[in-house]
CSV table of C-alpha atoms in Angstrom, one decimal:
chain,number,residue,atom,x,y,z
A,1,MET,CA,-46.4,-48.8,-58.7
A,2,THR,CA,-45.7,-50.1,-55.2
A,3,ARG,CA,-48.5,-52.0,-53.5
A,4,ARG,CA,-48.8,-52.1,-49.8
A,5,LEU,CA,-48.9,-55.4,-48.1
A,6,HIS,CA,-52.4,-56.7,-47.6
A,7,THR,CA,-53.8,-58.1,-44.4
A,8,PRO,CA,-53.9,-61.9,-44.7
A,9,SER,CA,-57.2,-63.7,-45.1
A,10,ARG,CA,-58.7,-65.0,-42.0
A,11,ARG,CA,-58.1,-68.5,-43.5
A,12,THR,CA,-54.7,-68.0,-45.1
A,13,LEU,CA,-53.0,-69.5,-42.1
A,14,LEU,CA,-55.6,-72.0,-41.0
A,15,ARG,CA,-53.6,-75.1,-41.6
A,16,ALA,CA,-50.6,-73.6,-39.9
A,17,MET,CA,-52.7,-72.6,-37.0
A,18,ALA,CA,-54.2,-76.0,-36.7
A,19,ALA,CA,-50.8,-77.4,-35.9
A,20,LEU,CA,-50.4,-75.1,-32.9
A,21,PRO,CA,-51.7,-75.8,-29.4
A,22,ALA,CA,-54.8,-74.9,-28.3
A,23,SER,CA,-71.9,-67.3,-46.3
A,24,ALA,CA,-77.6,-65.0,-50.3
A,25,LEU,CA,-80.1,-63.5,-52.0
A,26,VAL,CA,-82.3,-64.4,-54.8
A,27,LEU,CA,-81.5,-61.6,-57.2
A,28,GLY,CA,-83.9,-60.8,-59.9
A,29,GLU,CA,-87.5,-59.7,-59.4
A,30,ALA,CA,-88.4,-60.7,-55.8
A,31,PRO,CA,-90.0,-57.6,-54.3
A,32,GLY,CA,-89.0,-58.5,-50.7
A,33,LEU,CA,-85.4,-58.5,-51.7
A,34,LEU,CA,-84.9,-55.9,-54.4
A,35,GLY,CA,-87.9,-53.5,-54.1
A,36,THR,CA,-88.8,-52.7,-57.7
A,37,ALA,CA,-85.3,-53.4,-59.2
A,38,LEU,CA,-85.6,-55.5,-62.3
A,39,ALA,CA,-83.2,-56.7,-65.0
A,40,ALA,CA,-83.8,-53.6,-67.1
A,41,ALA,CA,-82.6,-50.1,-67.3
A,42,PRO,CA,-84.4,-47.8,-64.8
A,43,PRO,CA,-87.2,-45.7,-66.2
A,44,SER,CA,-86.7,-42.0,-66.7
A,45,GLY,CA,-86.6,-40.2,-63.4
A,46,SER,CA,-85.5,-43.3,-61.5
A,47,ALA,CA,-82.1,-44.8,-60.7
A,48,THR,CA,-80.7,-48.1,-59.9
A,49,ARG,CA,-79.0,-48.3,-56.5
A,50,TYR,CA,-76.6,-51.0,-55.4
A,51,THR,CA,-75.6,-51.0,-51.7
A,52,ILE,CA,-72.7,-52.8,-50.0
A,53,VAL,CA,-71.8,-52.9,-46.3
A,54,PRO,CA,-68.2,-54.3,-46.1
A,55,PHE,CA,-65.9,-54.6,-43.2
A,56,LEU,CA,-62.5,-53.0,-43.8
A,57,ASN,CA,-59.1,-54.4,-44.5
A,58,SER,CA,-57.8,-52.3,-41.7
A,59,ASP,CA,-60.6,-52.8,-39.2
A,60,ASP,CA,-63.0,-55.7,-38.7
A,61,GLY,CA,-64.8,-53.9,-35.8
A,62,THR,CA,-67.0,-51.7,-38.0
A,63,VAL,CA,-68.5,-51.5,-41.5
A,64,ASN,CA,-68.8,-48.7,-44.1
A,65,VAL,CA,-71.8,-48.2,-46.4
A,66,TYR,CA,-71.2,-47.6,-50.1
A,67,GLN,CA,-73.6,-47.2,-52.9
A,68,SER,CA,-73.4,-47.2,-56.7
A,69,ASP,CA,-75.8,-46.7,-59.6
A,70,ASP,CA,-73.9,-49.1,-61.9
A,71,ALA,CA,-72.4,-51.8,-59.6
A,72,THR,CA,-68.9,-50.5,-60.6
A,73,ASP,CA,-68.3,-47.1,-59.2
A,74,PHE,CA,-69.1,-47.3,-55.5
A,75,ARG,CA,-69.0,-44.2,-53.4
A,76,LEU,CA,-68.9,-43.8,-49.6
A,77,VAL,CA,-72.3,-43.1,-48.0
A,78,GLN,CA,-71.3,-43.5,-44.4
A,79,ALA,CA,-68.0,-44.4,-42.7
A,80,ALA,CA,-68.1,-46.6,-39.6
A,81,ALA,CA,-71.9,-46.8,-40.1
A,82,TYR,CA,-72.3,-49.7,-37.7
A,83,THR,CA,-70.2,-51.0,-34.8
A,84,PRO,CA,-71.6,-53.9,-32.9
A,85,PRO,CA,-71.9,-53.5,-29.1
A,86,SER,CA,-69.3,-56.3,-28.6
A,87,ASN,CA,-67.1,-58.6,-30.6
A,88,ARG,CA,-66.4,-58.0,-34.4
A,89,ILE,CA,-68.3,-57.6,-37.6
A,90,ARG,CA,-67.0,-59.5,-40.7
A,91,ASP,CA,-68.6,-60.8,-43.9
A,92,ALA,CA,-71.7,-58.7,-43.6
A,93,SER,CA,-74.6,-59.7,-45.9
A,94,ILE,CA,-77.4,-57.3,-46.6
A,95,PHE,CA,-81.0,-57.6,-47.9
A,96,LYS,CA,-84.2,-55.5,-47.8
A,97,HIS,CA,-87.1,-57.2,-46.1
A,98,THR,CA,-90.8,-56.8,-46.9
A,99,ASN,CA,-91.2,-54.5,-43.9
A,100,GLY,CA,-89.0,-51.9,-45.5
A,101,TYR,CA,-86.0,-52.4,-43.2
A,102,TYR,CA,-82.5,-53.4,-44.4
A,103,TYR,CA,-81.0,-56.3,-42.4
A,104,ILE,CA,-77.4,-57.4,-42.1
A,105,THR,CA,-76.1,-60.7,-40.7
A,106,TYR,CA,-72.5,-61.1,-40.0
A,107,THR,CA,-69.6,-63.1,-38.5
A,108,THR,CA,-69.1,-62.0,-34.9
A,109,HIS,CA,-65.5,-62.9,-34.2
A,110,THR,CA,-62.1,-62.6,-35.8
A,111,TRP,CA,-60.9,-65.7,-37.7
A,112,GLN,CA,-58.5,-66.8,-35.0
A,113,ASP,CA,-61.2,-67.2,-32.3
A,114,PRO,CA,-64.0,-69.7,-31.8
A,115,SER,CA,-67.3,-68.2,-33.1
A,116,THR,CA,-70.5,-69.9,-32.4
A,117,THR,CA,-72.8,-67.0,-33.1
A,118,ILE,CA,-73.9,-64.9,-36.0
A,119,GLY,CA,-75.0,-61.3,-35.6
A,120,PHE,CA,-78.1,-59.4,-36.8
A,121,ALA,CA,-78.8,-55.7,-37.1
A,122,ARG,CA,-81.3,-53.6,-39.1
A,123,SER,CA,-81.7,-50.1,-40.5
A,124,ALA,CA,-84.4,-48.0,-42.0
A,125,ASP,CA,-82.1,-45.9,-44.1
A,126,ARG,CA,-78.9,-48.0,-44.6
A,127,VAL,CA,-76.9,-45.4,-42.5
A,128,ASN,CA,-78.2,-45.7,-39.0
A,129,TRP,CA,-78.1,-49.3,-37.7
A,130,THR,CA,-79.6,-50.9,-34.6
A,131,PHE,CA,-78.1,-54.1,-33.1
A,132,LEU,CA,-80.7,-56.8,-32.8
A,133,TYR,CA,-79.1,-59.9,-31.3
A,134,ASP,CA,-76.3,-62.5,-31.6
A,135,TYR,CA,-77.7,-65.9,-32.5
A,136,THR,CA,-76.1,-69.1,-31.3
A,137,VAL,CA,-76.2,-71.6,-34.2
A,138,PRO,CA,-77.5,-74.8,-32.7
A,139,ILE,CA,-75.0,-77.4,-34.0
A,140,ALA,CA,-73.5,-79.9,-31.6
A,141,GLY,CA,-69.8,-79.3,-31.0
A,142,LEU,CA,-69.8,-76.1,-33.1
A,143,SER,CA,-66.5,-74.4,-33.3
A,144,ARG,CA,-67.1,-71.6,-35.9
A,145,ALA,CA,-70.0,-70.1,-37.7
A,146,TRP,CA,-68.8,-67.9,-40.5
A,147,ALA,CA,-70.0,-65.9,-43.5
A,148,PRO,CA,-73.8,-66.0,-43.1
A,149,GLU,CA,-75.5,-65.1,-46.4
A,150,TRP,CA,-79.1,-64.0,-46.9
A,151,PHE,CA,-81.2,-66.0,-49.4
A,152,VAL,CA,-84.9,-65.2,-50.2
A,153,ASP,CA,-86.6,-68.0,-52.0
A,154,GLY,CA,-89.3,-67.7,-54.6
A,155,ASP,CA,-92.0,-68.3,-52.0
A,156,GLY,CA,-90.8,-65.3,-50.0
A,157,SER,CA,-89.2,-67.4,-47.3
A,158,VAL,CA,-86.1,-65.8,-45.7
A,159,ASN,CA,-83.0,-68.0,-45.2
A,160,VAL,CA,-79.4,-67.7,-44.1
A,161,ILE,CA,-76.7,-69.9,-45.5
A,162,VAL,CA,-73.9,-70.1,-42.9
A,163,SER,CA,-70.5,-72.0,-43.1
A,164,CYS,CA,-69.9,-74.0,-39.9
A,165,SER,CA,-67.1,-76.2,-38.5
A,166,THR,CA,-67.1,-78.4,-35.4
A,167,THR,CA,-64.5,-78.9,-32.7
A,168,ASP,CA,-63.3,-82.3,-34.1
A,169,ASP,CA,-61.8,-80.3,-37.1
A,170,GLU,CA,-62.3,-76.6,-36.6
A,171,TRP,CA,-61.0,-75.6,-40.1
A,172,ILE,CA,-63.3,-77.9,-42.1
A,173,PHE,CA,-66.4,-76.0,-43.0
A,174,THR,CA,-69.8,-77.2,-44.3
A,175,PRO,CA,-72.7,-74.9,-45.5
A,176,TYR,CA,-75.9,-75.1,-43.5
A,177,LEU,CA,-79.3,-73.6,-44.1
A,178,LEU,CA,-81.3,-71.7,-41.4
A,179,LYS,CA,-84.9,-70.7,-42.3
A,180,ALA,CA,-86.7,-67.9,-40.6
A,181,THR,CA,-89.8,-69.1,-38.8
A,182,ASN,CA,-91.3,-65.7,-38.2
A,183,SER,CA,-91.4,-62.4,-40.2
A,184,ALA,CA,-89.5,-60.6,-37.5
A,185,LEU,CA,-86.4,-62.8,-38.3
A,186,THR,CA,-85.9,-63.6,-34.6
A,187,ALA,CA,-86.6,-67.4,-34.8
A,188,TRP,CA,-84.9,-70.0,-37.0
A,189,SER,CA,-85.3,-73.6,-38.0
A,190,SER,CA,-82.8,-76.2,-37.1
A,191,PRO,CA,-79.7,-76.1,-39.3
A,192,VAL,CA,-79.7,-78.4,-42.4
A,193,ALA,CA,-76.5,-79.2,-44.2
A,194,LEU,CA,-76.7,-78.5,-48.0
A,195,SER,CA,-76.4,-81.9,-49.5
A,196,GLY,CA,-73.9,-82.4,-52.3
A,197,ILE,CA,-71.6,-79.4,-51.6
A,198,GLY,CA,-70.0,-81.2,-48.7
A,199,GLU,CA,-67.2,-80.5,-46.3
A,200,ASN,CA,-64.4,-78.1,-46.8
A,201,HIS,CA,-66.5,-75.5,-48.7
A,202,ILE,CA,-67.1,-72.0,-47.3
A,203,ASP,CA,-68.7,-68.7,-48.3
A,204,THR,CA,-71.5,-70.4,-50.2
A,205,PHE,CA,-73.7,-68.0,-52.0
A,206,ILE,CA,-76.9,-69.0,-53.8
A,207,VAL,CA,-79.1,-67.4,-56.5
A,208,LYS,CA,-82.1,-68.9,-58.2
A,209,THR,CA,-83.2,-68.7,-61.8
A,210,GLY,CA,-86.4,-70.5,-62.8
A,211,SER,CA,-86.4,-73.7,-60.9
A,212,THR,CA,-82.7,-74.1,-60.5
A,213,TYR,CA,-80.6,-73.1,-57.5
A,214,HIS,CA,-77.0,-72.0,-58.4
A,215,ALA,CA,-74.4,-72.1,-55.7
A,216,PHE,CA,-71.0,-70.5,-55.8
A,217,THR,CA,-68.7,-71.8,-53.0
A,218,LYS,CA,-65.1,-71.6,-52.1
A,219,ASN,CA,-63.2,-74.9,-52.0
A,220,GLU,CA,-60.9,-74.3,-49.0
A,221,THR,CA,-58.3,-76.8,-50.2
A,222,THR,CA,-57.8,-75.5,-53.7
A,223,LYS,CA,-58.8,-71.9,-52.9
A,224,TYR,CA,-60.9,-71.8,-56.1
A,225,ILE,CA,-64.6,-70.7,-56.3
A,226,GLU,CA,-66.6,-73.7,-57.5
A,227,TYR,CA,-70.1,-73.8,-59.1
A,228,ALA,CA,-72.9,-76.2,-58.3
A,229,THR,CA,-76.6,-76.6,-59.1
A,230,ALA,CA,-79.7,-78.2,-57.6
A,231,THR,CA,-83.5,-78.3,-58.0
A,232,ALA,CA,-84.1,-77.8,-54.3
A,233,LEU,CA,-82.5,-75.3,-51.9
A,234,THR,CA,-81.1,-77.9,-49.6
A,235,GLY,CA,-79.9,-80.0,-52.5
A,236,PRO,CA,-78.6,-82.4,-53.5
A,237,TYR,CA,-76.2,-80.1,-55.4
A,238,THR,CA,-74.0,-81.3,-58.2
A,239,ILE,CA,-70.6,-79.5,-58.4
A,240,SER,CA,-69.9,-79.2,-62.1
A,241,ARG,CA,-67.2,-76.5,-62.3
A,242,THR,CA,-64.0,-76.8,-60.3
A,243,GLY,CA,-60.4,-75.5,-60.5
A,244,ASP,CA,-59.9,-72.3,-62.5
A,245,TRP,CA,-63.0,-72.9,-64.6
A,246,ALA,CA,-64.0,-69.2,-64.9
A,247,GLY,CA,-60.5,-67.7,-65.1
A,248,TRP,CA,-60.8,-66.0,-61.7
A,249,GLY,CA,-57.7,-67.5,-60.3
A,250,SER,CA,-57.1,-69.1,-56.8
A,251,TYR,CA,-57.0,-67.6,-53.3
A,252,ARG,CA,-60.4,-66.1,-54.0
A,253,GLU,CA,-63.3,-66.0,-51.5
A,254,GLY,CA,-66.6,-64.3,-50.6
A,255,PRO,CA,-68.4,-64.7,-53.9
A,256,ALA,CA,-71.6,-62.6,-54.2
A,257,LEU,CA,-73.8,-62.1,-57.2
A,258,VAL,CA,-76.2,-59.3,-58.3
A,259,ARG,CA,-78.3,-58.9,-61.5
A,260,LEU,CA,-77.3,-56.0,-63.7
A,261,ASP,CA,-79.6,-53.7,-65.6
A,262,ASN,CA,-78.9,-55.4,-68.9
A,263,GLY,CA,-79.9,-58.8,-67.5
A,264,GLY,CA,-76.4,-60.1,-67.0
A,265,TRP,CA,-75.0,-61.2,-63.7
A,266,ARG,CA,-72.0,-59.7,-61.8
A,267,LEU,CA,-70.0,-61.8,-59.4
A,268,PHE,CA,-67.9,-59.9,-56.8
A,269,PHE,CA,-65.2,-61.7,-54.9
A,270,ASP,CA,-62.4,-61.0,-52.5
A,271,GLY,CA,-58.9,-61.7,-54.0
A,272,TYR,CA,-57.3,-61.8,-50.6
A,273,GLY,CA,-54.2,-63.5,-52.0
A,274,ASP,CA,-53.2,-60.3,-53.9
A,275,GLY,CA,-55.2,-57.6,-52.0
A,276,THR,CA,-57.6,-56.9,-54.8
A,277,TYR,CA,-61.4,-57.0,-54.8
A,278,TYR,CA,-62.7,-58.2,-58.2
A,279,TYR,CA,-65.8,-58.4,-60.3
A,280,SER,CA,-66.6,-60.5,-63.3
A,281,ASP,CA,-69.7,-60.7,-65.5
A,282,SER,CA,-71.7,-63.4,-67.2
A,283,HIS,CA,-74.4,-63.0,-69.9
A,284,ASP,CA,-75.1,-66.7,-70.5
A,285,THR,CA,-76.4,-67.9,-67.2
A,286,PHE,CA,-73.0,-68.6,-65.6
A,287,ALA,CA,-71.4,-70.6,-68.5
A,288,THR,CA,-68.7,-68.0,-69.3
A,289,TRP,CA,-67.4,-65.0,-67.5
A,290,SER,CA,-65.5,-61.8,-68.4
A,291,ALA,CA,-61.9,-61.4,-67.3
A,292,PRO,CA,-61.9,-60.3,-63.6
A,293,ALA,CA,-61.3,-56.6,-63.1
A,294,ALA,CA,-60.4,-54.7,-59.9
A,295,LEU,CA,-63.4,-52.9,-58.4
A,296,PRO,CA,-62.6,-49.2,-58.5
A,297,ALA,CA,-62.4,-47.1,-55.4
A,298,VAL,CA,-63.1,-49.8,-52.8
A,299,SER,CA,-60.6,-52.5,-53.9
A,300,GLY,CA,-57.9,-52.8,-51.2
A,301,THR,CA,-60.2,-51.3,-48.6
A,302,ALA,CA,-63.4,-53.3,-48.6
A,303,ARG,CA,-63.6,-57.0,-47.6
A,304,HIS,CA,-66.2,-59.7,-48.1
A,305,PHE,CA,-69.6,-58.2,-48.8
A,306,THR,CA,-72.9,-58.9,-50.6
A,307,VAL,CA,-75.0,-56.5,-52.6
A,308,VAL,CA,-78.6,-55.3,-52.5
A,309,LYS,CA,-80.1,-53.8,-55.6
A,310,GLU,CA,-83.1,-51.4,-55.7
A,311,THR,CA,-84.8,-49.0,-58.1
A,312,VAL,CA,-85.2,-45.6,-56.4
A,313,SER,CA,-86.6,-42.2,-57.4
A,314,GLY,CA,-84.4,-39.2,-58.4
A,315,GLY,CA,-82.6,-40.6,-61.4
A,316,PRO,CA,-81.9,-38.6,-64.6
A,317,ALA,CA,-84.8,-37.7,-66.8
A,318,LEU,CA,-84.1,-37.3,-70.5
A,319,ALA,CA,-87.0,-36.7,-72.8
A,320,LYS,CA,-87.3,-39.0,-75.9
A,321,ASN,CA,-88.3,-38.2,-79.4
A,322,VAL,CA,-86.9,-34.7,-79.1
A,323,THR,CA,-83.7,-33.1,-80.5
A,324,ARG,CA,-80.9,-32.1,-78.2
A,325,SER,CA,-77.3,-31.1,-78.3
A,326,PHE,CA,-74.9,-32.4,-75.6
A,327,GLN,CA,-72.4,-30.1,-73.8
A,328,SER,CA,-69.4,-31.4,-72.0
A,329,ALA,CA,-69.9,-30.8,-68.2
A,330,ASN,CA,-66.2,-29.9,-67.7
A,331,TYR,CA,-65.4,-28.2,-71.0
A,332,THR,CA,-68.6,-26.2,-71.4
A,333,THR,CA,-67.8,-24.6,-74.8
A,334,ARG,CA,-67.5,-28.1,-76.4
A,335,HIS,CA,-70.3,-30.2,-77.7
A,336,TRP,CA,-70.9,-33.6,-79.3
A,337,GLN,CA,-70.4,-33.4,-83.1
A,338,VAL,CA,-70.3,-36.0,-85.9
A,339,GLN,CA,-67.1,-35.6,-87.9
A,340,SER,CA,-66.6,-38.2,-90.7
A,341,LEU,CA,-69.0,-40.6,-88.9
A,342,LEU,CA,-67.0,-40.3,-85.6
A,343,LEU,CA,-68.2,-38.6,-82.5
A,344,ASN,CA,-65.9,-35.8,-81.3
A,345,LEU,CA,-66.1,-32.8,-78.9
A,346,PRO,CA,-65.2,-29.6,-80.7
A,347,VAL,CA,-66.0,-26.1,-79.7
A,348,VAL,CA,-69.5,-25.2,-81.0
A,349,GLY,CA,-71.0,-21.7,-80.6
A,350,ALA,CA,-73.2,-19.1,-82.1
A,351,SER,CA,-70.6,-18.3,-84.8
A,352,SER,CA,-70.4,-22.0,-85.9
A,353,SER,CA,-71.6,-22.8,-89.4
A,354,ALA,CA,-75.1,-24.2,-90.1
A,355,ALA,CA,-73.5,-27.5,-91.0
A,356,GLU,CA,-71.5,-27.7,-87.8
A,357,LYS,CA,-74.6,-26.9,-85.8
A,358,GLN,CA,-76.6,-29.6,-87.7
A,359,ALA,CA,-73.8,-32.1,-87.0
A,360,SER,CA,-74.1,-31.2,-83.3
A,361,THR,CA,-77.8,-31.9,-83.1
A,362,PHE,CA,-79.2,-35.4,-82.3
A,363,THR,CA,-82.6,-37.0,-81.8
A,364,VAL,CA,-83.0,-38.8,-78.5
A,365,VAL,CA,-85.0,-42.1,-78.9
A,366,ALA,CA,-85.8,-45.1,-76.9
A,367,GLY,CA,-82.9,-47.5,-76.6
A,368,LEU,CA,-82.8,-50.1,-79.4
A,369,ALA,CA,-82.1,-52.9,-77.0
A,370,ASP,CA,-84.0,-51.6,-74.0
A,371,ALA,CA,-86.8,-49.0,-74.2
A,372,ASN,CA,-85.8,-47.6,-70.8
A,373,GLY,CA,-82.4,-46.9,-72.1
A,374,TYR,CA,-81.5,-44.4,-74.8
A,375,SER,CA,-80.3,-44.3,-78.4
A,376,PHE,CA,-79.1,-41.2,-80.3
A,377,ARG,CA,-79.7,-40.5,-84.0
A,378,ASP,CA,-78.0,-37.9,-86.2
A,379,SER,CA,-79.7,-35.9,-88.9
A,380,SER,CA,-79.0,-38.6,-91.5
A,381,GLY,CA,-80.7,-41.3,-89.5
A,382,ARG,CA,-77.5,-43.0,-88.3
A,383,TYR,CA,-77.2,-44.2,-84.7
A,384,LEU,CA,-74.5,-43.6,-82.2
A,385,ARG,CA,-72.8,-46.9,-81.3
A,386,HIS,CA,-69.5,-48.0,-80.0
A,387,TYR,CA,-67.2,-49.9,-82.3
A,388,ASP,CA,-63.7,-50.8,-81.1
A,389,PHE,CA,-64.6,-48.7,-78.1
A,390,ARG,CA,-64.9,-45.5,-80.3
A,391,GLY,CA,-68.1,-43.5,-80.5
A,392,ARG,CA,-69.3,-43.5,-84.2
A,393,PHE,CA,-72.5,-43.2,-86.2
A,394,ASP,CA,-73.7,-46.1,-88.4
A,395,THR,CA,-76.9,-47.2,-90.1
A,396,SER,CA,-78.6,-49.9,-88.1
A,397,ASP,CA,-78.2,-53.4,-89.6
A,398,GLY,CA,-81.1,-54.8,-87.6
A,399,THR,CA,-79.0,-57.2,-85.5
A,400,SER,CA,-79.2,-57.5,-81.7
A,401,THR,CA,-75.4,-56.7,-81.5
A,402,PHE,CA,-76.0,-53.4,-83.2
A,403,ALA,CA,-79.0,-52.6,-81.0
A,404,LYS,CA,-76.9,-53.3,-77.9
A,405,ASP,CA,-73.9,-51.3,-79.2
A,406,ALA,CA,-76.3,-48.4,-79.8
A,407,THR,CA,-78.1,-48.5,-76.4
A,408,PHE,CA,-76.9,-46.5,-73.4
A,409,ILE,CA,-78.2,-46.4,-69.8
A,410,ALA,CA,-78.5,-42.9,-68.3
A,411,ARG,CA,-76.8,-42.3,-65.0
A,412,THR,CA,-76.6,-39.1,-62.9
A,413,GLY,CA,-73.6,-36.9,-63.9
A,414,THR,CA,-71.3,-34.7,-61.9
A,415,ALA,CA,-72.8,-31.3,-62.9
A,416,GLY,CA,-76.4,-30.1,-62.4
A,417,GLY,CA,-78.6,-31.5,-65.1
A,418,SER,CA,-75.8,-33.7,-66.5
A,419,ILE,CA,-76.0,-37.3,-67.4
A,420,ARG,CA,-73.5,-40.1,-67.8
A,421,LEU,CA,-74.1,-42.7,-70.5
A,422,GLU,CA,-73.2,-46.3,-69.7
A,423,SER,CA,-72.8,-48.8,-72.4
A,424,TYR,CA,-75.7,-51.3,-72.4
A,425,ASN,CA,-73.6,-54.3,-73.4
A,426,TYR,CA,-70.3,-53.3,-71.6
A,427,PRO,CA,-71.5,-52.6,-68.0
A,428,GLY,CA,-69.2,-50.2,-66.2
A,429,TYR,CA,-68.0,-48.6,-69.5
A,430,TYR,CA,-69.0,-45.0,-70.2
A,431,LEU,CA,-69.0,-42.6,-73.1
A,432,ARG,CA,-66.1,-40.4,-72.2
A,433,HIS,CA,-64.2,-37.7,-73.9
A,434,TYR,CA,-60.4,-38.1,-74.3
A,435,ASN,CA,-58.4,-35.8,-76.4
A,436,TYR,CA,-61.7,-34.4,-77.5
A,437,GLU,CA,-62.8,-37.7,-79.0
A,438,LEU,CA,-65.7,-39.7,-77.6
A,439,ARG,CA,-64.8,-43.3,-76.5
A,440,VAL,CA,-66.4,-46.0,-74.4
A,441,GLN,CA,-64.0,-46.6,-71.5
A,442,ARG,CA,-64.2,-48.5,-68.2
A,443,ALA,CA,-64.9,-46.4,-65.2
A,444,ASP,CA,-61.9,-46.0,-62.9
A,445,GLY,CA,-63.6,-44.5,-59.9
A,446,THR,CA,-61.9,-41.1,-60.2
A,447,GLN,CA,-63.7,-37.8,-60.1
A,448,LEU,CA,-61.9,-36.8,-63.4
A,449,PHE,CA,-63.4,-39.8,-65.2
A,450,ARG,CA,-66.8,-38.9,-63.8
A,451,GLN,CA,-66.4,-35.4,-65.1
A,452,ASP,CA,-65.1,-36.4,-68.5
A,453,SER,CA,-68.1,-38.8,-68.9
A,454,SER,CA,-70.7,-36.2,-67.9
A,455,PHE,CA,-72.7,-34.3,-70.5
A,456,VAL,CA,-75.5,-31.8,-70.2
A,457,PRO,CA,-78.5,-32.1,-72.7
A,458,VAL,CA,-79.1,-28.5,-74.0
A,459,THR,CA,-81.3,-26.9,-76.6
A,460,ALA,CA,-80.5,-28.2,-80.0
A,461,TRP,CA,-78.1,-26.1,-82.1
A,462,ALA,CA,-80.2,-26.8,-85.2
């Protein structure tokens, strides 16, 4: 496959340019940030919603709005949703305030130009945005203020972390904290440098767990995303992970984290060196990470963004402790059926035998690993679980691994009344039919995958 050339990062040529003449959110359970979104599957009738507002690889004068119910398969909500009245919009960071409005803050100039302001806009619906103001960051000799990132602390205070450089060395950035001094977010405290992270770090993104602040920041010399911790928002931070510590590679920027429904954390980052937008997951509080994967649909289009997570109404509703059969949304004569302990998708109809109908009937129960999720039991009491990414039925062994393998989160399907079933412990992987076998596979952002992974709960065959 031929890949088109990618527009260089705004910082790829910084050192060369220097020789010429003259970036949070606390993600978890803070109502002001996430609404009612928690680290659990959404209850029946509700849905998780992740929203991003990236600028485009082809245009830094506007932003698109995308949303996803799983933090993997983002779909366009509104193209060119916001264009500022002047200048540019890059690195837009989004959060939802306690007044119900969504706010973005952003870089106001292209990377080549001095940029002493950061922009602010707000929206009631994520689609229609109103420009608020450009704020001049009050740092003596300021050259550039880049990548402002929202951070809402545990006390509800609203902060912006912004990367700033001064005219004595315009390409050496330091992260600074601005704290809102009113609820309208129109007045800010004097900038305070984050102690311990130091110079030559940019795109600093912070989350808080318990009493610990976790900072992810790009080292502008090595081009790696580093990791630091502190017990106070302004530090001192201790950088404990450097180089390629997480396996993400170099020439990476714009780290942004969000909490997943299974309690894990997902890091998004811009792989500007190879033109790919990546994500990587951690389920042990940032100690280890999954191999980075390209974000479907928006990779190669979207640039530097952050994510806001909410729980909203209108999600799939699937009754529990009832028997159902499950019909393929795009092959409507075919249904789930247990065959030699494996889950397949044969044709099932009125003329099918009693045994075939029984093998196509399942009891829907609360998820073994999360009661808001779902597990499925066959007539012999075995549970549907994935094993080597194949759907199969086994007797529970009582372990947490089995419980997670046998738990699925319901997402809205492509056909009316249909659902998609996301693996609880492999976020972004769905139960999907392929050659009429049911497998757990990673979503690829295509409509065909969405159709192949959509199933309609129907009256039980037996």
